[in-house]
Short mmCIF file of C-alpha atoms and ligand atoms in Angstrom, two decimals:
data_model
loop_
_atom_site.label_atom_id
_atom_site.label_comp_id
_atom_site.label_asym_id
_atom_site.label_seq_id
_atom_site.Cartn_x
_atom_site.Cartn_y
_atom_site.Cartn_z
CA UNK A 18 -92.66 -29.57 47.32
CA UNK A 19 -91.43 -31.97 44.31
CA UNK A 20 -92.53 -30.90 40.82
CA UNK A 21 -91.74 -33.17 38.07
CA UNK A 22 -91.95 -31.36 34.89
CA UNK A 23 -92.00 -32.18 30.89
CA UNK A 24 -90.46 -30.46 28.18
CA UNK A 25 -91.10 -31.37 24.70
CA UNK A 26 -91.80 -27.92 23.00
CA UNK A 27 -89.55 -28.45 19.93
CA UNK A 28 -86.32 -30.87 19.24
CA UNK A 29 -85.49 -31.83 23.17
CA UNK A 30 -87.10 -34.39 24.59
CA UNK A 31 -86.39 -33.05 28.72
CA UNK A 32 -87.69 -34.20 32.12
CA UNK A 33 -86.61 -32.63 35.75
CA UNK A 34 -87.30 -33.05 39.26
CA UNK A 35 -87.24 -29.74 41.27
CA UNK A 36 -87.94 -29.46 44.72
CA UNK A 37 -88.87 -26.25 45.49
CA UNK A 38 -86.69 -23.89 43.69
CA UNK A 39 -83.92 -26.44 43.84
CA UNK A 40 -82.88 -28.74 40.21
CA UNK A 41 -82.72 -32.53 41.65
CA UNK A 42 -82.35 -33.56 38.18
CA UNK A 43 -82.76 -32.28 34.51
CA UNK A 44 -82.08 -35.00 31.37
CA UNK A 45 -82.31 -33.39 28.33
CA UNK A 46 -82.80 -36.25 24.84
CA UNK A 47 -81.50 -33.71 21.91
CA UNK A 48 -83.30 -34.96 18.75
CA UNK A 49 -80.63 -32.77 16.85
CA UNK A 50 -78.94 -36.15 14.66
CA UNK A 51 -82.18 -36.54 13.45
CA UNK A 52 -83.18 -33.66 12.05
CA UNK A 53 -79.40 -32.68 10.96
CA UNK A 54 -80.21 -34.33 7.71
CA UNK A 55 -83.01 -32.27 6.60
CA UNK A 56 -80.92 -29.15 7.85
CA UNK A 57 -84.31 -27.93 10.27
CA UNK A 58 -86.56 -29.84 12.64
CA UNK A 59 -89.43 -31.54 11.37
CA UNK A 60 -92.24 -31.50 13.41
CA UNK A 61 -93.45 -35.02 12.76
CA UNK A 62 -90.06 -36.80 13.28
CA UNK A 63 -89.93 -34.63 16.33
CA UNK A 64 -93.03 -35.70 17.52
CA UNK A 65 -92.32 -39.09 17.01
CA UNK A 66 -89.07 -39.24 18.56
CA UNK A 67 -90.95 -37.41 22.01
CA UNK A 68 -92.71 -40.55 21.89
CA UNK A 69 -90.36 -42.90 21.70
CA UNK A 70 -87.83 -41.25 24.07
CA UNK A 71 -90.39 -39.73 26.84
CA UNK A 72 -90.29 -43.12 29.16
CA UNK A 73 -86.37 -43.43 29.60
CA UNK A 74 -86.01 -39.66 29.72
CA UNK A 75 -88.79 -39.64 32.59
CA UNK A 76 -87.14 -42.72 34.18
CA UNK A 77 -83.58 -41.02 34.00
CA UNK A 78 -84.64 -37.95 35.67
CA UNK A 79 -86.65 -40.27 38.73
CA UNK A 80 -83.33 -42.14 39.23
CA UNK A 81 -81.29 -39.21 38.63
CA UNK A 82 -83.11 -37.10 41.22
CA UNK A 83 -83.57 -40.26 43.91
CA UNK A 84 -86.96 -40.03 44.75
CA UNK A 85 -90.12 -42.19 43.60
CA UNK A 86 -92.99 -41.39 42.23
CA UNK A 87 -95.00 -41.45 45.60
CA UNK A 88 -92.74 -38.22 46.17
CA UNK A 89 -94.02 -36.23 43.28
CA UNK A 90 -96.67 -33.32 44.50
CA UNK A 91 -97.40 -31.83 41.32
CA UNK A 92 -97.06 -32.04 37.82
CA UNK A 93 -95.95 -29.53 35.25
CA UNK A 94 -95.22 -29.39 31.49
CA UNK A 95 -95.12 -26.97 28.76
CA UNK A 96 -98.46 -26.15 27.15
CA UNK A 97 -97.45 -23.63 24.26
CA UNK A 98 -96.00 -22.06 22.37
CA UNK A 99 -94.40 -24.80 20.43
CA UNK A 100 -94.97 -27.38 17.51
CA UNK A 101 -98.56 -28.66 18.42
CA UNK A 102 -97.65 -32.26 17.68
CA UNK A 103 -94.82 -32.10 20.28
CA UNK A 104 -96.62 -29.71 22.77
CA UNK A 105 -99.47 -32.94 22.27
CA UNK A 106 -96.65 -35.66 23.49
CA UNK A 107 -95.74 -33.93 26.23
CA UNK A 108 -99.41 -33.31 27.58
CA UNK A 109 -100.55 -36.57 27.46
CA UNK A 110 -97.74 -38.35 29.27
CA UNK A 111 -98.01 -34.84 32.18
CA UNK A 112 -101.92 -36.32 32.40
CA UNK A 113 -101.32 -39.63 32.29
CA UNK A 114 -99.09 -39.10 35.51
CA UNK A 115 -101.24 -37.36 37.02
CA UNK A 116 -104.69 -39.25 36.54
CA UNK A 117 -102.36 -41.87 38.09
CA UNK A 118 -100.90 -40.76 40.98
CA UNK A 119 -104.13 -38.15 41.51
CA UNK A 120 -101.41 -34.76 41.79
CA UNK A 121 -102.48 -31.38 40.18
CA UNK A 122 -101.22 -30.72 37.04
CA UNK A 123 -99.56 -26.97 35.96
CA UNK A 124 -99.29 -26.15 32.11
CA UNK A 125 -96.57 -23.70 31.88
CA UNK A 126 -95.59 -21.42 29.10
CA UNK A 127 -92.41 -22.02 27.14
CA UNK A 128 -90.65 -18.30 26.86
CA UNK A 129 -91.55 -17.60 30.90
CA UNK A 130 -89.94 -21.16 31.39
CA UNK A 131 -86.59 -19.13 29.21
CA UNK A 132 -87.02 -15.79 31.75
CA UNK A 133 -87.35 -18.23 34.90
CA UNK A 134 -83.93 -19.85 33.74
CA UNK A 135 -82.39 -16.78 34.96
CA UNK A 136 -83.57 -17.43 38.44
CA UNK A 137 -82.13 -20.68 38.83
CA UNK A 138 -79.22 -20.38 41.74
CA UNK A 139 -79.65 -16.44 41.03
CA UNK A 140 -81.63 -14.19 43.24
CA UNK A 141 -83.96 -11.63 41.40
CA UNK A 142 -84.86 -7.81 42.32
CA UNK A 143 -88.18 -6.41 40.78
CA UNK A 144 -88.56 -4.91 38.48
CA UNK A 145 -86.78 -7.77 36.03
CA UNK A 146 -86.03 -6.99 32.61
CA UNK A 147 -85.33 -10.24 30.18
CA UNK A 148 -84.17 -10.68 26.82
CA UNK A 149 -85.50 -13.84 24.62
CA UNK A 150 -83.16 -14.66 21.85
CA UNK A 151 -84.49 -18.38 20.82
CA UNK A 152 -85.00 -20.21 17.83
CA UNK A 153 -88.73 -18.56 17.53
CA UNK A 154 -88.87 -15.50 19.61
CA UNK A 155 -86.71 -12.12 19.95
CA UNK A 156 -88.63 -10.62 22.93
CA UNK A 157 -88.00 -7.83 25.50
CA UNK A 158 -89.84 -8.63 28.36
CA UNK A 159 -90.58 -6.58 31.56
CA UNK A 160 -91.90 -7.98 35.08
CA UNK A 161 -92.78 -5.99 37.58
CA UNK A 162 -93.14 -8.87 39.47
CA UNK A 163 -93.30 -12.95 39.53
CA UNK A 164 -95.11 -14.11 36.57
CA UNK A 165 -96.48 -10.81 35.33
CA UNK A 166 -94.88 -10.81 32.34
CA UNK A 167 -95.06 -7.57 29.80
CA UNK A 168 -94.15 -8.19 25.45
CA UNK A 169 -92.16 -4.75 25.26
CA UNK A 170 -90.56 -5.39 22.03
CA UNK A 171 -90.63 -8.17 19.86
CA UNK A 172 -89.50 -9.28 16.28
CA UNK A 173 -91.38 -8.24 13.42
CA UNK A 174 -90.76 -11.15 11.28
CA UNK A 175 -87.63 -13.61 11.75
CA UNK A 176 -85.67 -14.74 15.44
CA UNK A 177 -82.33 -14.20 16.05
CA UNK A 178 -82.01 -17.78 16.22
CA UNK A 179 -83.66 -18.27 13.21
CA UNK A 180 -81.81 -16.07 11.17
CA UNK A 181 -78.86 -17.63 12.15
CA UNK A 182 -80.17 -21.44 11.22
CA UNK A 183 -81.31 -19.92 8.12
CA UNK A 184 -78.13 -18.02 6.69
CA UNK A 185 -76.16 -21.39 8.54
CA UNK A 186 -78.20 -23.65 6.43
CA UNK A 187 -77.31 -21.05 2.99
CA UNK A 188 -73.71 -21.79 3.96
CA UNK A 189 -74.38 -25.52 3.45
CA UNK A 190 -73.47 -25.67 7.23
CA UNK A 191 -75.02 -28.13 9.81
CA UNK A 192 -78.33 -27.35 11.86
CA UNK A 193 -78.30 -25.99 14.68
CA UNK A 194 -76.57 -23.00 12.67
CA UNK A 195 -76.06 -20.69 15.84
CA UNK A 196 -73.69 -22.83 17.32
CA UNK A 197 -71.94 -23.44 13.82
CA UNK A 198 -71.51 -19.95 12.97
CA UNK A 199 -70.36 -19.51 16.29
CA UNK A 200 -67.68 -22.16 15.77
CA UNK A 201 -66.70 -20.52 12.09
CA UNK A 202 -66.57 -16.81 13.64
CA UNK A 203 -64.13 -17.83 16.34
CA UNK A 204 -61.46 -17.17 14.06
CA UNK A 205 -62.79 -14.31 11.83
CA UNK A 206 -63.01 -11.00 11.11
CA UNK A 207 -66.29 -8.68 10.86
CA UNK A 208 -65.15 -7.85 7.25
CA UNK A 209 -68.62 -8.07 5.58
CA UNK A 210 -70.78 -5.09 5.29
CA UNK A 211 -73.88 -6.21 7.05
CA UNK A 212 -76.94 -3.68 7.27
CA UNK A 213 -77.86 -3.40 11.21
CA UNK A 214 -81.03 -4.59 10.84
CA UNK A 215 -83.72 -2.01 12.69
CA UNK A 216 -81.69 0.28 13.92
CA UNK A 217 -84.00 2.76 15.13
CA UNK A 218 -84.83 3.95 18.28
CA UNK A 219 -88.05 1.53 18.67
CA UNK A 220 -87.39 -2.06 21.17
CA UNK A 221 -88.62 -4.37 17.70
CA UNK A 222 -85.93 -6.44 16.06
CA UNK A 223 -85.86 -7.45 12.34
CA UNK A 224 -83.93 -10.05 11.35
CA UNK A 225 -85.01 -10.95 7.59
CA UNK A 226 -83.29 -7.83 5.48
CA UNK A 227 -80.24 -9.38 7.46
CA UNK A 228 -81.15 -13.13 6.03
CA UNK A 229 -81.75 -11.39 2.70
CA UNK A 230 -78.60 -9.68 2.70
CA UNK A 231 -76.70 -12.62 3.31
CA UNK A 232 -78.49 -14.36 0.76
CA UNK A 233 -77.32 -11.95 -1.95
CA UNK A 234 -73.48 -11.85 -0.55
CA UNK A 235 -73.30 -15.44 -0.58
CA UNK A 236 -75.03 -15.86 -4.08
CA UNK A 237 -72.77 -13.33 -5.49
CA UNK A 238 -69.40 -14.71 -3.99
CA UNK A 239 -70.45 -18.08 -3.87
CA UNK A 240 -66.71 -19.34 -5.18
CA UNK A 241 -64.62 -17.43 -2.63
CA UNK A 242 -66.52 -16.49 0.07
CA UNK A 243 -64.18 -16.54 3.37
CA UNK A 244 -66.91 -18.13 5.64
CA UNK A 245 -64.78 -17.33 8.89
CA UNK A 246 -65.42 -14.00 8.46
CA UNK A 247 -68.55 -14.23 6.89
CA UNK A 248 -69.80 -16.07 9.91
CA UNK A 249 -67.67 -13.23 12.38
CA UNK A 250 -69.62 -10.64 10.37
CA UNK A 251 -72.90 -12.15 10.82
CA UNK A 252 -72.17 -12.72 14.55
CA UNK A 253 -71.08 -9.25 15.81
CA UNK A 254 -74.21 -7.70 13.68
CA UNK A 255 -77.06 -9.76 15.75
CA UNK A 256 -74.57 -9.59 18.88
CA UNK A 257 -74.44 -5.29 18.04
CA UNK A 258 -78.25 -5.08 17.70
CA UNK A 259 -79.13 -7.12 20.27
CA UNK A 260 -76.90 -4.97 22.53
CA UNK A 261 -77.80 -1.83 20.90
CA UNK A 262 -81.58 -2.67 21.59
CA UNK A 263 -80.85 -4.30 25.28
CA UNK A 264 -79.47 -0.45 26.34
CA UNK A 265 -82.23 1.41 24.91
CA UNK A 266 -85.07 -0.80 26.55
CA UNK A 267 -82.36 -0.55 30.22
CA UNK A 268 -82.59 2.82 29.67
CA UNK A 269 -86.17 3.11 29.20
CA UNK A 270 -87.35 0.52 32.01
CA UNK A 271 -84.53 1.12 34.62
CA UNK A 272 -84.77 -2.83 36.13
CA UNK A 273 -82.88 -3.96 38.97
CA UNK A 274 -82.53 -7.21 37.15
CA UNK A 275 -81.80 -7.96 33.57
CA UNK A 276 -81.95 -11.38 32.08
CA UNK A 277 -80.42 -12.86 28.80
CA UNK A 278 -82.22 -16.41 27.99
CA UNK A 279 -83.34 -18.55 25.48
CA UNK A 280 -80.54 -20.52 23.61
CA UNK A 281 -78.75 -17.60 21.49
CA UNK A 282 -77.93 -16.76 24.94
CA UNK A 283 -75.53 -19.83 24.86
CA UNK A 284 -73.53 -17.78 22.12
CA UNK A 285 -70.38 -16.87 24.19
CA UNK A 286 -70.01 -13.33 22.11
CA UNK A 287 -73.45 -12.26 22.90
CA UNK A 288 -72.80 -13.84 26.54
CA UNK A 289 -69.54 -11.65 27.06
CA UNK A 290 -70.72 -8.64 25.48
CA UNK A 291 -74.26 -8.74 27.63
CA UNK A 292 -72.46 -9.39 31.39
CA UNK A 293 -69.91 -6.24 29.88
CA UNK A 294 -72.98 -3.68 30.36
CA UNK A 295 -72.13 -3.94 33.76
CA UNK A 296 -69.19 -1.76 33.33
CA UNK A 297 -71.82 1.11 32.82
CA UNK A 298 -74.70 -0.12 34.52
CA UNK A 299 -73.07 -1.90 37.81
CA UNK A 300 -76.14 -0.83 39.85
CA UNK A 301 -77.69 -3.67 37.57
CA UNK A 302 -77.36 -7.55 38.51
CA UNK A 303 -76.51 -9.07 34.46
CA UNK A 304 -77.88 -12.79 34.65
CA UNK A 305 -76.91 -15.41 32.24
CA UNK A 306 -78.00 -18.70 32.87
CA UNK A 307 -75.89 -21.54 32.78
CA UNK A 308 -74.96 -23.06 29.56
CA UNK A 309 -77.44 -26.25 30.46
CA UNK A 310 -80.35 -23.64 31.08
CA UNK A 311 -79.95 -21.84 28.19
CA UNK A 312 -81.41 -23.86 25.34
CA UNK A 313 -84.70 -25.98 25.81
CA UNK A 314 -84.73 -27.93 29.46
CA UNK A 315 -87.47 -28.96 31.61
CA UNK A 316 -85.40 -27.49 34.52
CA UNK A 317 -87.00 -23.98 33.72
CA UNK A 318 -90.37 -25.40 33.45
CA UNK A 319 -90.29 -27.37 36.89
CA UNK A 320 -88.72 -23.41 38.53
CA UNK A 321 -91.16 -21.34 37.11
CA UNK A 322 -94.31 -23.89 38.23
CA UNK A 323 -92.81 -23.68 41.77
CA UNK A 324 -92.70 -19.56 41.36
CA UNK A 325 -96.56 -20.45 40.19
CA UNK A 326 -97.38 -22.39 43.06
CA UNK A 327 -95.70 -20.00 45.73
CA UNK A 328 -97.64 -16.90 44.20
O1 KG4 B 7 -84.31 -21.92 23.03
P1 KG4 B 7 -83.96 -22.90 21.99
O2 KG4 B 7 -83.21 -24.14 22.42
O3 KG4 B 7 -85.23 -23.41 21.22
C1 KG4 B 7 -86.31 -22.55 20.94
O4 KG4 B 7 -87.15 -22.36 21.84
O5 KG4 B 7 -86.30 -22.04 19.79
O6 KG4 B 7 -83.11 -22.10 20.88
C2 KG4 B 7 -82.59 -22.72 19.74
C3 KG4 B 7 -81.83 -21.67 18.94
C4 KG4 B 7 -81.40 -22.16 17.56
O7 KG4 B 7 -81.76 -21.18 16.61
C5 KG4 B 7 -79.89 -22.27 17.67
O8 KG4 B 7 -79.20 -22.04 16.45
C6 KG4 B 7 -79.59 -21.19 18.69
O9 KG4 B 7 -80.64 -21.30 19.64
N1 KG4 B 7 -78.28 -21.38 19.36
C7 KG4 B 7 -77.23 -20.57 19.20
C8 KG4 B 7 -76.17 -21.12 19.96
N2 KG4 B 7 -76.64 -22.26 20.57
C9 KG4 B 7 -77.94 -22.40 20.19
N3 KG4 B 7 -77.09 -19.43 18.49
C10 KG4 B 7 -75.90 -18.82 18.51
N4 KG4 B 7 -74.82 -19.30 19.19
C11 KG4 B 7 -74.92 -20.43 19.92
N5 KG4 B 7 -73.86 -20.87 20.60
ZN1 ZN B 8 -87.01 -22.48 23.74
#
């Protein structure tokens, strides 16, 4: 079974060829130079650039892959959520290709695409706990099994992801701000009082009293602020709650499988601290994708349409 799928969500224009639950190919476009400039992506240059990248992304991934398009069995891109105007781009060129060649098409959602990420080259035991960290979405998510996904804690107001572009973009730092930060904290010190944002016994995050509080530090010490450790402090306090929150939900859901995905989960402190839980938990198998299925990729929209057609 060859599935071609289409990613075009937010800021990466992406294309892959899986057959069955094998990647044949996966080209991913990053859009990032252009936004870079207005320090977050805006939706109609994004959309824009979908359209004028789509075609040599699609072809890259055909040649990539070494099929034809006579091989192709069914088609699948990613239908929401995302920036409408993107999520449009995407659509039309998955119905195009399939009016044409006459295949079935298979809208897929976005965060299951992150979960199914995890499942790529990994094998899975039910019941499979995940945790979203993304750009949009801080979710723990429970399946009992394939494609039955359960919400069982979300944020209340701003992603992980988010908070980090957001305090990145304070710091007059370049967007994407996760990996920046990232790249800043390397060689700092957690020396920054930072308020653990929700730390309560619920499985909801909060990250905007965190955004708010860096505001005021930064406003206040705008002259001498040591952004190495500034950006060390930020990191270990989203890396802590995330953790924090990841062992009360383990505890409460007892999965054979947990998941880290979306692309915070490409943040090598979060990464190391997550697959560390096995230490305590080694009855549990700790999946992190690999770095290339961590942010936005069509791979893990082409995997989880094959775990759609199976079931
Ligand atoms: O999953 P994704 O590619 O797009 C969404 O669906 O949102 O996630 C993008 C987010 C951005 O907020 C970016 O700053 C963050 O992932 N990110 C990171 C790292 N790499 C990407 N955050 C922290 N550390 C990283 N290394
Ligand atoms: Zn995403």
């Amino acid at each position: 079974m060859i599935i071609l799928a289409i990613e075009t969500s937010c800021d990466e224009t992406s294309v892959a060829i899986v057959s069955n639950n094998k990647i044949l190919s996966n080209i991913v476009h990053s859009q990032i130079l252009k936004h870079q400039p207005y320090g977050g992506v805006v939706p109609e240059i994004a959309a824009r650039e979908h359209t004028a990248n789509i075609s040599s992304v699609l072809q890259a991934a055909i040649t990539a892959a070494c099929i034809n398009y006579d091989d192709i069995d069914y088609i699948a891109y990613t239908a929401k959520p995302g920036l409408i105007n993107c999520l449009l781009v995407g659509k039309t060129i998955a119905e195009t290709i399939s009016l044409f060649l006459n295949k079935p098409l298979l809208p897929v959602n976005h965060l299951q695409g992150h979960i199914y990420a995890g499942i790529i080259n990994q094998e899975w035991q039910f019941p499979v706990l995940g945790l979203i960290v993304s750009g949009g979405h801080t979710q723990l998510v429970l399946l009992k099994e394939h494609l039955k996904m359960e919400v069982i804690g979300t944020t209340e107001d701003d992603a992980a992801g988010e908070c980090f572009d957001k305090v990145a973009r304070m710091l007059g730092l370049k967007y994407p701000g996760g990996p920046e930060i990232s790249k800043y904290a390397k060689t700092g010190k957690k020396t920054y009082n930072l308020p653990l944002p929700k730390d309560d016994s619920s499985l909801n995050f909060s990250f905007s009293g965190l955004k708010s509080a860096c505001a005021n530090i930064i406003e206040k010490e705008i002259n001498n602020l040591n952004i190495n450790d500034f950006s060390a402090s930020l990191e270990t306090t989203i890396v802590d709650i995330l953790i924090k929150k990841s062992i009360l939900a383990l505890e409460k859901t007892q999965p054979k499988t947990f998941i880290l995905s979306g692309g915070v989960s490409a943040n090598n402190n979060l990464r190391n601290h997550f697959l560390k839980l096995k230490e305590k938990y080694s009855h549990i198998n700790f999946i992190v994708p690999e770095l290339e299925y961590c942010t936005d990729n069509a791979a893990m929209i082409g995997i989880l349409a094959y775990y759609m057609l199976i079931n």
